[in-house]
XYZ file of C-alpha atoms in Angstrom:
366
model
C 145.266 54.910 59.978
C 148.238 52.961 58.706
C 151.741 53.687 60.022
C 153.322 56.338 57.831
C 150.065 57.762 56.519
C 150.123 60.879 58.696
C 153.634 61.778 57.550
C 153.563 60.626 53.970
C 150.551 58.733 52.608
C 152.808 57.388 49.857
C 155.520 56.142 52.201
C 157.258 53.020 50.961
C 159.441 50.313 52.433
C 163.030 51.522 52.170
C 164.906 49.184 49.842
C 162.496 46.363 50.618
C 164.774 43.873 48.860
C 167.750 44.739 51.081
C 168.412 42.925 54.352
C 167.863 44.965 57.475
C 169.684 43.480 60.486
C 168.647 46.457 62.606
C 164.967 45.683 62.085
C 165.485 42.158 63.381
C 166.860 43.611 66.610
C 164.108 46.221 66.836
C 161.304 43.718 66.237
C 162.483 41.715 69.252
C 161.210 44.537 71.473
C 157.583 44.028 70.409
C 155.517 42.786 73.334
C 157.879 44.099 75.998
C 156.771 46.642 78.600
C 157.136 50.355 77.926
C 155.898 51.195 81.453
C 154.843 48.878 84.260
C 152.534 49.561 87.219
C 152.828 53.309 86.689
C 150.624 55.887 88.408
C 149.284 59.263 87.368
C 150.873 62.172 89.233
C 147.482 63.516 90.306
C 144.002 62.074 90.738
C 141.403 63.174 88.217
C 140.521 66.679 89.392
C 138.194 69.567 88.608
C 140.847 72.276 88.061
C 142.571 70.313 85.285
C 139.186 69.572 83.699
C 138.308 73.273 83.815
C 141.638 74.358 82.323
C 141.306 71.776 79.543
C 137.770 72.884 78.665
C 138.732 76.564 78.674
C 141.695 75.916 76.369
C 139.598 73.779 74.023
C 136.546 76.014 74.129
C 134.406 73.050 75.247
C 131.330 74.313 77.107
C 129.558 70.974 77.597
C 127.651 70.904 80.916
C 128.778 67.307 81.383
C 132.186 68.637 82.477
C 130.873 71.026 85.162
C 129.059 70.756 88.471
C 128.887 68.121 91.213
C 128.340 65.224 88.789
C 131.034 66.312 86.332
C 133.092 63.811 84.358
C 136.358 64.452 82.569
C 136.347 64.907 78.787
C 137.185 61.460 77.367
C 140.000 62.881 75.249
C 141.854 63.813 78.467
C 142.660 60.109 78.894
C 146.372 60.556 78.200
C 146.596 63.805 80.197
C 146.138 61.934 83.497
C 149.148 59.730 82.739
C 151.603 62.445 81.677
C 154.534 62.837 84.027
C 155.479 66.466 83.359
C 158.810 68.049 82.482
C 160.659 67.448 85.760
C 161.919 63.983 86.766
C 160.551 62.405 89.916
C 162.516 63.422 93.027
C 165.019 60.776 94.022
C 164.900 58.937 90.689
C 168.283 57.854 89.277
C 169.579 60.198 86.595
C 169.974 57.411 84.054
C 170.044 53.670 83.639
C 173.745 53.461 84.322
C 173.233 55.259 87.646
C 170.552 52.763 88.622
C 172.662 49.755 87.723
C 169.733 48.278 85.819
C 170.512 46.145 82.771
C 168.977 47.224 79.477
C 166.509 44.355 79.327
C 165.260 44.533 82.928
C 161.443 44.357 82.891
C 160.764 45.580 86.432
C 159.908 49.227 87.144
C 162.576 51.558 88.438
C 165.795 52.914 87.008
C 163.867 55.072 84.585
C 165.419 58.382 85.588
C 161.945 59.682 86.388
C 160.779 59.398 82.773
C 158.232 56.653 83.461
C 159.700 54.532 80.652
C 160.842 50.981 81.169
C 164.475 49.998 80.592
C 163.279 47.986 77.579
C 161.724 51.064 75.952
C 164.777 53.180 76.740
C 166.911 50.425 75.214
C 164.823 50.493 72.026
C 165.200 54.267 71.718
C 168.950 54.085 72.357
C 169.304 51.431 69.681
C 167.561 53.685 67.152
C 169.569 56.735 68.225
C 172.818 54.797 67.938
C 171.935 53.768 64.389
C 171.420 57.416 63.380
C 167.619 57.580 63.652
C 167.751 60.468 66.109
C 164.769 62.582 64.998
C 161.248 61.860 66.224
C 157.744 62.962 65.283
C 154.406 61.802 66.672
C 152.254 60.607 63.779
C 148.891 59.553 65.225
C 147.052 58.101 68.200
C 143.928 56.037 68.802
C 141.857 55.990 71.991
C 139.110 53.692 73.308
C 137.017 54.750 76.291
C 135.638 52.090 78.646
C 134.217 54.178 81.510
C 133.920 57.880 82.432
C 136.640 59.416 84.568
C 135.424 61.432 87.562
C 137.188 63.751 90.018
C 138.926 61.687 92.667
C 139.662 58.672 90.447
C 143.203 57.365 90.952
C 144.901 56.567 87.641
C 147.266 53.659 87.058
C 148.457 52.235 83.785
C 150.665 49.744 81.993
C 152.152 50.302 78.550
C 153.559 47.823 76.066
C 155.668 48.174 72.917
C 153.047 46.875 70.523
C 155.045 46.910 67.293
C 158.018 48.276 65.380
C 157.518 48.640 61.622
C 160.007 47.630 58.950
C 162.116 50.528 57.721
C 159.984 53.088 55.831
C 160.768 56.049 53.612
C 158.621 59.148 54.170
C 158.865 62.797 53.128
C 160.581 63.525 56.443
C 163.192 60.818 55.997
C 163.777 57.096 56.475
C 162.989 55.429 59.771
C 160.851 53.113 61.848
C 157.347 53.530 63.281
C 157.130 52.540 66.948
C 153.648 51.885 68.359
C 152.915 51.648 72.080
C 149.616 50.712 73.735
C 148.696 52.056 77.150
C 145.973 50.388 79.223
C 144.579 52.911 81.702
C 142.766 52.026 84.935
C 140.728 54.213 87.288
C 140.558 52.968 90.872
C 141.637 49.610 89.533
C 138.926 49.375 86.859
C 139.710 49.413 83.112
C 139.059 52.971 81.914
C 140.487 53.144 78.418
C 143.228 52.346 75.935
C 145.629 54.827 74.346
C 147.614 53.686 71.322
C 150.410 56.087 70.323
C 152.683 55.976 67.273
C 155.932 57.810 66.624
C 158.381 57.828 63.741
C 162.061 57.626 64.671
C 163.837 58.740 61.517
C 166.981 60.020 59.855
C 166.029 63.358 58.225
C 166.270 63.878 54.498
C 169.426 65.855 53.728
C 168.809 69.228 52.125
C 170.801 70.256 49.101
C 173.612 72.730 49.656
C 171.827 75.329 47.557
C 168.640 75.077 49.575
C 170.277 74.932 52.996
C 172.522 77.942 52.373
C 170.271 79.973 50.103
C 168.960 83.368 51.050
C 165.440 84.635 50.612
C 164.881 87.698 48.471
C 162.179 88.784 50.924
C 163.795 90.084 54.070
C 161.919 89.293 57.293
C 160.592 92.140 59.388
C 161.053 90.545 62.798
C 163.483 87.667 62.566
C 166.935 88.076 60.975
C 168.332 85.102 59.156
C 171.702 85.968 60.633
C 172.037 86.439 64.381
C 174.079 89.248 65.920
C 176.893 86.784 66.587
C 177.338 86.345 62.837
C 176.325 82.680 62.969
C 173.348 81.455 60.989
C 170.186 81.314 63.079
C 168.904 77.843 64.018
C 165.925 76.633 62.007
C 162.504 76.089 63.488
C 161.157 72.534 63.425
C 159.399 71.882 60.134
C 155.605 71.525 60.322
C 154.252 68.084 59.477
C 152.018 68.686 56.455
C 149.502 65.961 55.656
C 146.245 65.548 53.759
C 144.232 66.953 56.696
C 146.086 70.274 56.985
C 147.697 70.858 53.564
C 145.059 73.479 52.704
C 145.966 75.531 55.755
C 149.646 75.648 54.781
C 148.742 76.495 51.198
C 146.861 79.483 52.572
C 149.842 80.544 54.688
C 152.006 80.487 51.555
C 149.557 82.999 50.049
C 149.465 85.104 53.258
C 145.921 83.953 54.028
C 144.778 82.416 57.315
C 142.099 79.913 56.315
C 139.512 78.510 58.726
C 137.544 75.373 57.966
C 133.743 75.678 57.787
C 131.393 72.700 57.871
C 129.106 72.832 54.838
C 126.373 70.958 56.743
C 126.023 73.122 59.868
C 128.322 76.106 59.053
C 130.384 75.597 62.241
C 133.883 77.051 61.991
C 136.768 74.950 63.278
C 140.452 75.406 63.939
C 142.901 73.698 63.932
C 142.035 71.825 60.780
C 140.334 68.457 61.253
C 138.917 65.830 58.868
C 135.392 66.104 60.343
C 133.050 68.473 62.182
C 132.910 68.219 65.983
C 129.412 69.700 66.023
C 127.559 67.476 63.533
C 130.171 64.927 62.364
C 129.885 66.218 58.819
C 132.759 65.317 56.511
C 132.339 68.065 53.896
C 133.790 71.525 54.363
C 134.958 74.701 52.717
C 137.060 77.591 54.035
C 136.693 81.199 55.071
C 139.582 83.622 55.289
C 140.171 85.118 58.723
C 140.071 88.901 58.939
C 143.230 88.781 61.032
C 141.756 90.652 63.995
C 141.787 89.054 67.421
C 142.620 89.286 71.112
C 144.893 87.339 73.421
C 142.733 84.729 75.171
C 145.589 83.186 77.165
C 149.378 83.201 77.018
C 152.603 81.830 78.428
C 156.093 83.321 78.571
C 158.859 80.925 77.603
C 161.894 81.369 79.866
C 163.520 77.922 79.964
C 164.663 75.911 78.157
C 165.941 78.358 75.561
C 164.685 77.870 71.974
C 166.355 80.546 69.820
C 164.645 79.175 66.698
C 161.200 79.827 68.196
C 161.930 83.332 69.461
C 160.991 85.970 66.854
C 164.083 87.946 67.877
C 166.324 84.885 67.490
C 167.856 85.400 70.937
C 166.203 82.468 72.717
C 163.798 84.227 75.033
C 162.001 85.112 77.124
C 159.224 85.390 74.526
C 155.439 85.217 74.551
C 153.312 82.471 73.023
C 149.595 83.215 72.980
C 146.292 81.525 72.384
C 144.659 84.155 70.182
C 140.881 84.299 69.821
C 139.999 85.541 66.351
C 136.907 87.652 65.782
C 135.485 84.679 63.881
C 135.395 82.768 67.194
C 138.165 80.192 66.729
C 141.538 80.218 68.467
C 145.100 79.743 67.263
C 148.447 79.394 69.052
C 151.127 81.787 67.772
C 153.890 84.189 68.752
C 153.003 87.752 69.729
C 155.364 90.377 68.304
C 155.704 94.124 68.482
C 155.683 94.441 72.286
C 157.961 93.168 75.065
C 156.977 89.749 76.383
C 155.954 91.219 79.761
C 153.437 93.530 78.069
C 151.424 90.652 76.613
C 148.232 90.020 78.584
C 144.720 88.636 78.321
C 142.534 90.892 76.181
C 145.423 92.485 74.268
C 144.227 93.349 70.729
C 146.396 91.796 68.021
C 146.443 91.598 64.244
C 147.696 88.860 61.961
C 150.877 89.136 59.957
C 153.251 86.598 58.448
C 156.820 86.100 59.623
C 159.532 84.519 57.493
C 161.626 82.635 60.025
C 164.103 81.315 57.433
C 164.267 81.017 53.637
C 162.010 77.950 53.615
C 159.435 78.691 56.325
C 156.844 81.393 56.900
C 154.420 81.354 59.846
C 151.411 83.345 61.041
C 152.165 85.556 64.056
C 150.219 88.355 65.734
C 151.335 91.936 66.257
C 150.026 93.868 69.236
C 147.551 96.553 68.267
C 147.903 100.264 68.768
C 148.107 101.119 72.445
C 148.862 97.473 73.327
């Protein structure tokens, strides 16, 4: 997949004939470390494997029992550092006294990033490219990961693209490559690409317009009288455009492989069961039950709370009667009344004049 394809397949160089002094500075970061001699917070372990498989609905026997291995796609999960900084880590680079171009580990504020990578991100932020979206990743697996394996890794800034114009805005694609080791042996490679961009400005009419269809759960105006914050816009690409077209028509569409009839959600370019590339869709009945859920307390995200107040609010993994699962808000009951097995039914919530999302309302007696 080429940089930019996931966001806008028709993305073009922004004013390719114009000089770009910023790009010259950004390109100098290519080849520098993004993380050095870093370690996973936990060894590979059976509980995380079990939780992953339950969430994904993966029932392969290879991931259970005394000879279990970890699903290969968990490769990045063992390197993730969590939401909290490491205890005792400096709060920022200035606190550590580390210069921006220092290549040694340390002074990362517990983020796991090198000073060089932090310097690259600060340079983009300072130039106005403050928004970020992950566009794609590529993984290569070299050996199975087993419970007890100790994970270490190095990461390098592989490339920074010239300035590109996409549907989201104008910016730069930054690609990092992580080389993962298990007990000192090469285990896999994870290549990750983000777009740091300056969002496209909306017209005054669109940004201040009001929908003629009033939402049932989420007011456009909050009780304070200020306009409610907008939810992040979904990234719509050629792999999921059909799903969002269905949402616009108040239909929840599930992909179905035309070779083996396996249903799949979320939308993917190919079938996990038979690798078939052809598919059609079936419309979900809208009936389901809560398979798992979390309650968001902190940090506060008013835009993602159906009430607009910022939480607490429930986010559930809903199992549809068709057998697939979808992550969505649960509405119609207090957050502390949401539980596993709660019957729910699909409805569509207009969160602002330009965005409508599927949510699930608790059933009678829920």
